[in-house]
Tab-separated table of C-alpha atoms in Angstrom:
chain	number	residue	atom	x	y	z
A	1	MET	CA	-128.572	-151.738	100.517
A	2	PRO	CA	-127.272	-149.297	97.876
A	3	ILE	CA	-124.745	-151.791	96.517
A	4	ARG	CA	-127.491	-154.062	95.191
A	5	ASN	CA	-128.909	-153.445	91.763
A	6	LYS	CA	-132.667	-153.937	91.652
A	7	LEU	CA	-132.367	-155.852	88.409
A	8	LEU	CA	-130.192	-158.551	90.005
A	9	ASN	CA	-131.971	-160.407	92.758
A	10	THR	CA	-130.723	-162.010	95.931
A	11	ALA	CA	-130.715	-165.445	94.307
A	12	PHE	CA	-128.013	-164.325	91.916
A	13	LEU	CA	-125.856	-163.108	94.789
A	14	LEU	CA	-126.308	-166.352	96.706
A	15	ALA	CA	-125.396	-168.295	93.593
A	16	GLY	CA	-122.326	-166.122	93.167
A	17	CYS	CA	-121.233	-166.944	96.696
A	18	LEU	CA	-121.274	-170.640	95.845
A	19	LEU	CA	-119.988	-170.383	92.293
A	20	PHE	CA	-117.053	-168.045	92.714
A	21	SER	CA	-115.726	-169.031	96.127
A	22	ARG	CA	-112.475	-170.924	95.856
A	23	PRO	CA	-111.296	-173.237	98.638
A	24	ALA	CA	-108.333	-172.186	100.713
A	25	MET	CA	-105.049	-173.653	99.550
A	26	ALA	CA	-101.416	-173.403	100.504
A	27	GLN	CA	-99.513	-171.043	98.205
A	28	GLU	CA	-96.721	-168.510	98.206
A	29	SER	CA	-97.103	-165.371	100.276
A	30	VAL	CA	-95.407	-162.039	100.975
A	31	ASN	CA	-95.002	-160.113	104.213
A	32	VAL	CA	-96.052	-156.472	104.263
A	33	VAL	CA	-95.710	-153.847	106.967
A	34	ILE	CA	-98.945	-151.944	107.555
A	35	ASN	CA	-99.055	-148.620	109.397
A	36	GLU	CA	-102.299	-148.400	111.332
A	37	ASN	CA	-103.183	-145.674	113.804
A	38	GLY	CA	-99.537	-144.842	114.406
A	39	THR	CA	-98.466	-148.432	114.957
A	40	GLU	CA	-96.866	-150.914	112.610
A	41	ARG	CA	-97.844	-154.516	112.122
A	42	THR	CA	-96.600	-157.206	109.786
A	43	GLU	CA	-99.152	-159.069	107.719
A	44	THR	CA	-98.796	-162.090	105.462
A	45	ILE	CA	-100.677	-161.887	102.146
A	46	ASP	CA	-101.117	-164.774	99.715
A	47	LEU	CA	-99.787	-164.121	96.240
A	48	PRO	CA	-102.220	-164.674	93.363
A	49	LEU	CA	-101.423	-168.082	91.904
A	50	SER	CA	-100.400	-166.567	88.556
A	51	MET	CA	-97.459	-164.868	90.285
A	52	THR	CA	-96.044	-168.266	91.182
A	53	TYR	CA	-95.869	-169.680	87.637
A	54	PRO	CA	-92.236	-170.213	86.548
A	55	LEU	CA	-91.205	-168.644	83.254
A	56	ASP	CA	-90.479	-172.058	81.712
A	57	SER	CA	-94.103	-173.137	82.128
A	58	LEU	CA	-95.372	-169.936	80.500
A	59	LEU	CA	-93.085	-170.418	77.502
A	60	ASN	CA	-94.182	-174.025	77.051
A	61	ASN	CA	-97.434	-173.053	75.324
A	62	TRP	CA	-97.429	-173.756	71.565
A	63	LYS	CA	-98.222	-170.179	70.635
A	64	ALA	CA	-95.408	-168.864	72.855
A	65	LYS	CA	-92.918	-171.409	71.509
A	66	THR	CA	-93.878	-170.567	67.930
A	67	TYR	CA	-94.165	-166.785	67.973
A	68	ILE	CA	-91.970	-165.576	70.855
A	69	ASP	CA	-88.333	-165.410	69.771
A	70	LEU	CA	-86.066	-166.168	72.718
A	71	GLY	CA	-82.988	-165.863	70.526
A	72	LYS	CA	-83.225	-162.081	70.343
A	73	ASP	CA	-81.912	-160.155	73.317
A	74	CYS	CA	-84.457	-157.586	74.424
A	75	SER	CA	-81.871	-155.973	76.734
A	76	THR	CA	-83.797	-156.558	79.938
A	77	SER	CA	-81.387	-155.634	82.684
A	78	GLN	CA	-81.078	-157.532	85.930
A	79	VAL	CA	-80.912	-154.220	87.774
A	80	ASN	CA	-84.162	-152.638	88.936
A	81	PRO	CA	-83.891	-148.890	89.620
A	82	GLN	CA	-85.109	-147.674	92.972
A	83	PHE	CA	-87.717	-144.922	93.150
A	84	SER	CA	-89.251	-142.964	95.976
A	85	ASP	CA	-92.883	-143.271	96.996
A	86	SER	CA	-93.597	-139.861	95.471
A	87	VAL	CA	-92.485	-141.118	92.048
A	88	TYR	CA	-94.868	-144.083	92.202
A	89	ILE	CA	-97.710	-141.852	93.343
A	90	ASP	CA	-97.070	-139.441	90.473
A	91	ARG	CA	-96.858	-142.195	87.847
A	92	LEU	CA	-100.057	-143.900	89.010
A	93	SER	CA	-101.881	-140.555	88.999
A	94	ARG	CA	-100.814	-139.924	85.383
A	95	MET	CA	-102.163	-143.200	84.003
A	96	PRO	CA	-105.167	-142.600	81.672
A	97	VAL	CA	-107.571	-144.850	83.564
A	98	ILE	CA	-111.083	-144.683	84.973
A	99	MET	CA	-110.497	-147.131	87.786
A	100	GLU	CA	-108.965	-145.925	91.023
A	101	MET	CA	-105.228	-146.715	91.229
A	102	PRO	CA	-104.168	-145.609	94.740
A	103	TYR	CA	-100.704	-146.162	96.168
A	104	ASN	CA	-99.735	-147.598	99.557
A	105	ASP	CA	-97.163	-149.959	101.067
A	106	ILE	CA	-99.044	-153.054	99.876
A	107	VAL	CA	-99.210	-151.820	96.283
A	108	ARG	CA	-95.480	-151.014	96.512
A	109	LYS	CA	-94.773	-154.571	97.660
A	110	PHE	CA	-96.495	-156.008	94.602
A	111	ILE	CA	-94.784	-153.553	92.235
A	112	ASP	CA	-91.467	-154.697	93.694
A	113	THR	CA	-92.481	-158.341	93.207
A	114	TYR	CA	-93.201	-157.781	89.514
A	115	THR	CA	-90.155	-155.609	88.828
A	116	VAL	CA	-87.611	-157.688	90.763
A	117	ARG	CA	-88.423	-161.381	91.187
A	118	LEU	CA	-90.811	-161.652	88.221
A	119	ARG	CA	-88.891	-159.621	85.631
A	120	GLY	CA	-88.738	-162.560	83.205
A	121	GLN	CA	-92.469	-163.234	83.557
A	122	VAL	CA	-93.254	-159.565	82.892
A	123	SER	CA	-91.101	-159.658	79.744
A	124	PHE	CA	-93.051	-162.721	78.586
A	125	MET	CA	-96.447	-161.175	79.350
A	126	LEU	CA	-95.563	-158.001	77.469
A	127	SER	CA	-95.044	-160.196	74.397
A	128	ALA	CA	-98.115	-162.348	75.001
A	129	CYS	CA	-100.181	-159.147	75.046
A	130	ASN	CA	-99.829	-159.128	71.255
A	131	PHE	CA	-101.900	-162.338	71.128
A	132	TYR	CA	-104.693	-161.477	73.528
A	133	MET	CA	-105.077	-157.738	74.150
A	134	PRO	CA	-107.047	-157.048	70.936
A	135	ILE	CA	-109.548	-159.728	72.021
A	136	PHE	CA	-109.820	-158.291	75.540
A	137	GLU	CA	-110.151	-154.688	74.388
A	138	GLU	CA	-112.889	-155.473	71.858
A	139	ALA	CA	-115.111	-157.183	74.445
A	140	LEU	CA	-114.515	-154.594	77.175
A	141	ASP	CA	-115.209	-151.740	74.766
A	142	ALA	CA	-118.413	-153.400	73.546
A	143	TYR	CA	-119.742	-153.461	77.126
A	144	GLY	CA	-118.506	-149.945	77.919
A	145	LEU	CA	-116.069	-151.215	80.563
A	146	PRO	CA	-112.720	-149.660	81.554
A	147	LEU	CA	-109.998	-150.940	79.233
A	148	GLU	CA	-107.580	-151.294	82.149
A	149	LEU	CA	-109.527	-154.468	83.006
A	150	LYS	CA	-107.607	-156.076	80.128
A	151	TYR	CA	-104.808	-156.685	82.639
A	152	LEU	CA	-107.031	-158.775	84.911
A	153	PRO	CA	-105.943	-162.052	83.186
A	154	ILE	CA	-102.366	-161.178	84.162
A	155	ILE	CA	-103.447	-161.674	87.763
A	156	GLU	CA	-105.656	-164.638	86.950
A	157	SER	CA	-103.479	-166.695	84.614
A	158	ALA	CA	-100.295	-164.765	83.700
A	159	LEU	CA	-101.750	-164.885	80.144
A	160	ASN	CA	-101.363	-168.654	80.084
A	161	PRO	CA	-104.409	-169.995	78.159
A	162	SER	CA	-103.931	-173.523	79.499
A	163	ALA	CA	-103.751	-172.450	83.143
A	164	VAL	CA	-105.766	-174.629	85.532
A	165	SER	CA	-105.870	-173.791	89.220
A	166	ARG	CA	-105.867	-176.354	92.004
A	167	ALA	CA	-109.462	-175.311	92.674
A	168	GLY	CA	-110.487	-176.208	89.102
A	169	ALA	CA	-110.634	-172.729	87.549
A	170	SER	CA	-109.557	-172.814	83.908
A	171	GLY	CA	-108.430	-170.617	81.028
A	172	LEU	CA	-107.146	-167.084	80.674
A	173	TRP	CA	-109.954	-165.703	82.848
A	174	GLN	CA	-109.948	-168.643	85.307
A	175	PHE	CA	-113.650	-169.430	85.292
A	176	MET	CA	-114.909	-172.058	87.696
A	177	LEU	CA	-116.992	-174.769	86.020
A	178	SER	CA	-120.392	-173.680	87.367
A	179	THR	CA	-119.658	-170.008	86.841
A	180	GLY	CA	-118.715	-170.627	83.242
A	181	LYS	CA	-122.001	-172.421	82.629
A	182	LEU	CA	-123.879	-169.546	84.275
A	183	TYR	CA	-122.351	-167.245	81.663
A	184	GLY	CA	-122.958	-169.526	78.705
A	185	LEU	CA	-119.637	-171.398	78.517
A	186	GLU	CA	-120.284	-175.033	77.623
A	187	SER	CA	-118.377	-177.695	79.563
A	188	ASN	CA	-118.643	-181.440	79.055
A	189	SER	CA	-116.358	-184.417	78.427
A	190	LEU	CA	-115.301	-183.128	74.995
A	191	VAL	CA	-115.716	-179.347	75.146
A	192	ASP	CA	-114.604	-176.731	77.669
A	193	GLU	CA	-115.290	-173.218	76.409
A	194	ARG	CA	-113.586	-171.717	79.462
A	195	ARG	CA	-110.392	-172.401	77.484
A	196	ASP	CA	-111.623	-170.499	74.437
A	197	PRO	CA	-109.960	-167.051	74.658
A	198	ILE	CA	-112.719	-165.322	72.683
A	199	LYS	CA	-115.821	-166.861	74.281
A	200	ALA	CA	-114.344	-166.710	77.783
A	201	THR	CA	-113.412	-163.038	77.313
A	202	TRP	CA	-116.960	-162.059	76.339
A	203	ALA	CA	-118.330	-164.067	79.272
A	204	ALA	CA	-115.898	-162.302	81.627
A	205	ALA	CA	-116.998	-158.909	80.293
A	206	ARG	CA	-120.635	-159.770	81.025
A	207	TYR	CA	-119.750	-160.907	84.538
A	208	LEU	CA	-117.729	-157.766	85.269
A	209	LYS	CA	-120.594	-155.596	84.052
A	210	ASP	CA	-123.059	-157.513	86.257
A	211	MET	CA	-120.815	-157.057	89.286
A	212	TYR	CA	-120.433	-153.334	88.643
A	213	ASP	CA	-124.209	-152.986	88.412
A	214	ILE	CA	-124.303	-154.386	91.942
A	215	TYR	CA	-121.381	-152.674	93.698
A	216	LYS	CA	-120.791	-149.476	91.667
A	217	ASP	CA	-117.151	-149.697	92.764
A	218	TRP	CA	-114.429	-151.217	90.614
A	219	ASN	CA	-112.201	-152.263	93.497
A	220	LEU	CA	-115.068	-154.309	94.933
A	221	VAL	CA	-115.740	-155.771	91.472
A	222	ILE	CA	-112.115	-156.881	91.169
A	223	ALA	CA	-112.219	-158.361	94.658
A	224	ALA	CA	-115.497	-160.147	93.885
A	225	TYR	CA	-113.915	-161.653	90.770
A	226	ASN	CA	-111.379	-163.303	93.046
A	227	CYS	CA	-113.379	-164.479	96.041
A	228	GLY	CA	-117.014	-164.188	94.950
A	229	PRO	CA	-119.747	-161.666	95.805
A	230	GLY	CA	-120.763	-163.736	98.825
A	231	ASN	CA	-117.442	-163.070	100.559
A	232	ILE	CA	-117.574	-159.393	99.605
A	233	ASN	CA	-121.066	-159.035	101.065
A	234	LYS	CA	-119.919	-160.781	104.249
A	235	ALA	CA	-116.955	-158.392	104.574
A	236	ILE	CA	-119.245	-155.385	104.075
A	237	ARG	CA	-121.571	-156.610	106.828
A	238	ARG	CA	-118.652	-157.181	109.206
A	239	ALA	CA	-117.380	-153.661	108.414
A	240	ASN	CA	-120.757	-152.193	109.444
A	241	GLY	CA	-121.872	-151.510	105.891
A	242	LYS	CA	-118.735	-149.779	104.622
A	243	THR	CA	-118.273	-150.279	100.909
A	244	ASP	CA	-114.714	-149.047	100.377
A	245	TYR	CA	-112.270	-151.850	99.541
A	246	TRP	CA	-109.557	-150.526	101.844
A	247	GLU	CA	-112.011	-150.186	104.747
A	248	ILE	CA	-113.211	-153.796	104.435
A	249	TYR	CA	-109.662	-155.003	103.694
A	250	ASN	CA	-109.167	-156.753	107.062
A	251	TYR	CA	-112.362	-158.774	106.601
A	252	LEU	CA	-111.425	-160.233	103.218
A	253	PRO	CA	-109.803	-163.628	102.531
A	254	ARG	CA	-106.004	-163.518	102.571
A	255	GLU	CA	-105.530	-163.925	98.830
A	256	THR	CA	-108.137	-161.262	98.058
A	257	ARG	CA	-106.269	-158.773	100.250
A	258	GLY	CA	-103.454	-158.961	97.757
A	259	TYR	CA	-105.630	-159.208	94.659
A	260	VAL	CA	-106.512	-155.538	94.165
A	261	PRO	CA	-102.955	-154.364	95.005
A	262	ALA	CA	-101.633	-156.931	92.517
A	263	PHE	CA	-104.050	-155.612	89.865
A	264	ILE	CA	-102.880	-152.044	90.458
A	265	ALA	CA	-99.260	-153.219	90.307
A	266	ALA	CA	-99.932	-155.099	87.042
A	267	ASN	CA	-101.376	-151.954	85.448
A	268	TYR	CA	-98.376	-149.998	86.672
A	269	VAL	CA	-95.728	-152.419	85.415
A	270	MET	CA	-97.418	-152.920	82.011
A	271	THR	CA	-97.347	-149.126	81.619
A	272	TYR	CA	-93.952	-148.239	83.090
A	273	TYR	CA	-91.901	-151.373	82.383
A	274	CYS	CA	-89.263	-149.332	80.524
A	275	LYS	CA	-88.615	-147.301	83.672
A	276	HIS	CA	-87.600	-150.548	85.345
A	277	ASN	CA	-85.289	-151.726	82.550
A	278	ILE	CA	-87.714	-154.430	81.389
A	279	CYS	CA	-88.453	-154.967	77.710
A	280	PRO	CA	-90.829	-157.336	75.883
A	281	MET	CA	-89.525	-160.544	74.407
A	282	GLU	CA	-89.444	-160.391	70.618
A	283	THR	CA	-92.796	-161.416	69.127
A	284	ASN	CA	-93.459	-162.488	65.577
A	285	ILE	CA	-96.877	-161.602	64.174
A	286	PRO	CA	-99.160	-164.673	64.288
A	287	GLN	CA	-100.469	-165.800	60.920
A	288	ALA	CA	-104.045	-164.939	60.002
A	289	THR	CA	-106.785	-167.424	60.904
A	290	ASP	CA	-110.421	-167.956	60.019
A	291	THR	CA	-113.238	-170.247	61.096
A	292	VAL	CA	-115.521	-172.839	59.503
A	293	GLN	CA	-118.560	-174.649	60.854
A	294	VAL	CA	-118.262	-178.368	61.589
A	295	THR	CA	-121.522	-180.344	61.521
A	296	ARG	CA	-120.181	-183.875	61.969
A	297	ASP	CA	-117.869	-185.471	64.489
A	298	LEU	CA	-114.295	-184.757	63.512
A	299	HIS	CA	-110.881	-185.609	64.955
A	300	PHE	CA	-107.984	-183.139	64.816
A	301	GLN	CA	-105.762	-185.793	63.239
A	302	GLN	CA	-108.130	-186.076	60.261
A	303	ILE	CA	-107.615	-182.352	59.637
A	304	ALA	CA	-103.872	-182.547	60.198
A	305	ASP	CA	-103.470	-185.434	57.733
A	306	LEU	CA	-105.351	-183.875	54.815
A	307	CYS	CA	-104.995	-180.132	55.375
A	308	HIS	CA	-101.317	-180.414	56.323
A	309	VAL	CA	-101.640	-178.330	59.476
A	310	PRO	CA	-99.515	-179.512	62.448
A	311	LEU	CA	-101.586	-181.183	65.153
A	312	ASP	CA	-100.155	-178.909	67.872
A	313	GLU	CA	-101.208	-175.858	65.881
A	314	ILE	CA	-104.776	-177.133	65.551
A	315	LYS	CA	-104.846	-177.764	69.306
A	316	SER	CA	-103.551	-174.272	70.030
A	317	LEU	CA	-106.106	-172.629	67.745
A	318	ASN	CA	-108.977	-174.682	69.211
A	319	PRO	CA	-108.215	-175.056	72.939
A	320	GLN	CA	-111.881	-175.594	73.843
A	321	TYR	CA	-111.809	-179.185	72.517
A	322	LYS	CA	-110.396	-181.293	75.324
A	323	ARG	CA	-109.756	-184.599	73.540
A	324	ASN	CA	-108.941	-183.478	70.009
A	325	ILE	CA	-112.521	-184.293	68.976
A	326	ILE	CA	-115.021	-181.773	67.621
A	327	PRO	CA	-118.514	-183.154	68.443
A	328	GLY	CA	-120.235	-181.557	65.464
A	329	LEU	CA	-123.144	-184.001	65.468
A	330	SER	CA	-124.534	-182.575	68.709
A	331	LYS	CA	-124.649	-179.058	67.227
A	332	PRO	CA	-122.627	-177.002	64.708
A	333	ARG	CA	-119.162	-176.267	66.104
A	334	THR	CA	-116.503	-173.718	65.219
A	335	LEU	CA	-113.130	-174.848	63.889
A	336	ARG	CA	-110.337	-172.282	63.624
A	337	LEU	CA	-107.558	-172.868	61.098
A	338	PRO	CA	-104.841	-170.844	59.365
A	339	THR	CA	-106.430	-168.904	56.516
A	340	GLU	CA	-104.600	-170.851	53.832
A	341	ALA	CA	-105.959	-174.137	55.230
A	342	ILE	CA	-109.602	-173.033	55.129
A	343	SER	CA	-109.941	-173.568	51.369
A	344	ALA	CA	-108.324	-176.999	51.626
A	345	PHE	CA	-110.816	-177.975	54.330
A	346	LEU	CA	-113.857	-176.714	52.401
A	347	ASP	CA	-112.740	-178.343	49.142
A	348	GLN	CA	-112.437	-181.824	50.645
A	349	GLN	CA	-114.819	-181.868	53.587
A	350	ASP	CA	-116.404	-185.240	52.816
A	351	THR	CA	-112.983	-186.832	52.337
A	352	ILE	CA	-111.755	-185.387	55.634
A	353	TYR	CA	-114.798	-186.617	57.569
A	354	ALA	CA	-114.374	-190.116	56.126
A	355	HIS	CA	-110.586	-190.263	56.551
A	356	ARG	CA	-109.706	-192.828	59.279
A	357	ALA	CA	-113.200	-192.313	60.753
A	358	THR	CA	-113.567	-195.949	61.861
A	359	GLU	CA	-110.219	-195.649	63.651
A	360	PHE	CA	-110.991	-192.473	65.576
A	361	PHE	CA	-114.673	-193.164	66.281
A	362	LYS	CA	-114.703	-196.956	66.656
A	363	ASN	CA	-116.296	-196.700	70.110
A	364	ARG	CA	-119.025	-194.254	69.081
A	365	ARG	CA	-121.767	-196.544	67.712
A	366	THR	CA	-125.106	-194.940	66.965
A	367	VAL	CA	-127.020	-198.240	66.859
A	368	ALA	CA	-126.453	-201.316	69.012
A	369	SER	CA	-127.818	-204.721	67.994
A	370	ILE	CA	-129.521	-206.695	70.741
A	371	GLY	CA	-128.936	-210.438	70.494
A	372	GLN	CA	-129.138	-212.472	67.288
A	373	GLY	CA	-132.615	-213.944	67.644
A	374	LYS	CA	-135.483	-213.443	65.196
A	375	SER	CA	-138.912	-212.107	65.941
A	376	SER	CA	-142.243	-213.268	64.581
A	377	SER	CA	-143.016	-209.647	63.730
A	378	GLY	CA	-140.281	-209.421	61.076
A	379	ASP	CA	-137.508	-211.163	59.224
A	380	GLY	CA	-133.791	-210.825	60.065
A	381	ASN	CA	-131.910	-209.698	63.174
A	382	LEU	CA	-133.643	-207.163	65.409
A	383	THR	CA	-132.008	-203.741	65.814
A	384	TRP	CA	-133.218	-200.786	67.854
A	385	TYR	CA	-132.640	-197.249	66.596
A	386	ARG	CA	-133.200	-194.125	68.717
A	387	ILE	CA	-134.643	-191.272	66.656
A	388	ARG	CA	-132.621	-188.062	66.620
A	389	ARG	CA	-133.795	-184.519	66.089
A	390	GLY	CA	-134.056	-183.914	62.342
A	391	ASP	CA	-134.499	-187.589	61.400
A	392	THR	CA	-137.194	-188.547	58.880
A	393	LEU	CA	-138.753	-191.939	58.351
A	394	GLY	CA	-137.506	-192.000	54.777
A	395	GLY	CA	-133.966	-191.119	55.843
A	396	ILE	CA	-133.902	-193.871	58.453
A	397	ALA	CA	-135.244	-196.369	55.909
A	398	ARG	CA	-132.487	-195.493	53.439
A	399	LYS	CA	-129.874	-195.737	56.163
A	400	PHE	CA	-130.820	-199.324	57.003
A	401	GLY	CA	-131.805	-200.477	53.514
A	402	VAL	CA	-135.471	-201.099	54.308
A	403	SER	CA	-138.716	-199.542	53.144
A	404	VAL	CA	-140.821	-196.924	54.874
A	405	ARG	CA	-143.780	-199.378	54.821
A	406	GLN	CA	-141.702	-201.959	56.702
A	407	LEU	CA	-140.761	-199.374	59.335
A	408	ARG	CA	-144.445	-198.495	59.792
A	409	ASN	CA	-145.488	-202.150	60.086
A	410	TRP	CA	-142.750	-203.086	62.558
A	411	ASN	CA	-143.471	-200.111	64.821
A	412	GLY	CA	-147.245	-199.686	64.478
A	413	LEU	CA	-146.968	-196.314	62.756
A	414	ARG	CA	-149.877	-194.946	60.681
A	415	GLY	CA	-148.122	-191.967	59.113
A	416	ASN	CA	-144.653	-190.543	58.661
A	417	ASN	CA	-144.565	-188.485	61.862
A	418	ILE	CA	-141.863	-189.579	64.320
A	419	ARG	CA	-140.631	-188.075	67.572
A	420	ALA	CA	-137.000	-187.534	68.647
A	421	GLY	CA	-136.047	-189.844	71.494
A	422	ARG	CA	-138.363	-192.706	70.530
A	423	ARG	CA	-136.850	-196.072	69.564
A	424	LEU	CA	-137.712	-197.886	66.325
A	425	LYS	CA	-137.555	-201.651	65.706
A	426	ILE	CA	-135.679	-202.565	62.554
A	427	TYR	CA	-135.187	-206.087	61.162
A	428	ARG	CA	-132.014	-206.368	59.084
């Protein structure tokens, strides 16, 4: 089939069907009237979940509470002007975009939803754009993708970085767990890089490029982002091979039927919000930040105590760490801090790592003693130590206050070569 790129095999598409499909769930919907072959029918379309978030929940994020000034009136009117279909068609045609932005009754319904019921949310998102759009535009430009895709997270998460769907999708770009891992986003008990705005954005750009290499049609790419390539391929088969989004529309899941119209409406409203008497909430410029590498386990509170950065700010700048712990021992990790705090961190790293360490990591032993009995092969209590990557026999000996010769004798070693994963007997 022409929609398949030879470089991406069938296995990838099958994986996409499993990884991107989201289970059906009850959510808000809108009724639209569709004219078809001279007859009218009413259809119910599920709203994207982001369109159901109340404004209060969007403003509850630390960054929004800190940098969006609700005390300044942006003069958003409660009155939405009415325009004819020809005006919407003309405005959409004038937008400097590569992607197709057609107009129809369904697109009009979603424009009305944004400009009437969701006026407050649009005002918030216009302000939140100051935080995230530079990140989105940089990644999209690097991959040669249309910059209008920067509004996709409006549909996915309403620019709420802590958004988690009932299906388990997370972050600004709403990656599912398995999909995130497929695109290099680490997820475990302590780290979830789906919540990292920068890493997740670059992963999303790679995914969008992969999908365009397959379908060569941006509407199908947007639809596949919502329901997965497996559902798109199924709809194409049921439509006898047609590859136009509007021709396979009736074969798509209910939420996906509204997804592309909602994306077109989001691009429209973020461009023409002034025409609808909507203005952005006042936004203060976020302070500059920088990053340092962390190579040992570190708790946010240790940083907050000695670098005098509020704990909530550290959390907001490092949303990928789920439990306020940076597991730097497993591999070097990135810590983002306000620029003025970077020097303080670098100047007193050892003090910070040691500060309250036994309190925060009391349940993270590296060595566990087994019993209290003695062995004829050595003096003292027996301890087992599992060798880590990078360990040396001399380093282990110094750590436990024994000699290298003793380590060799206790473990039957002839030289200094040791292998990660092996356990050593140590008598203390």
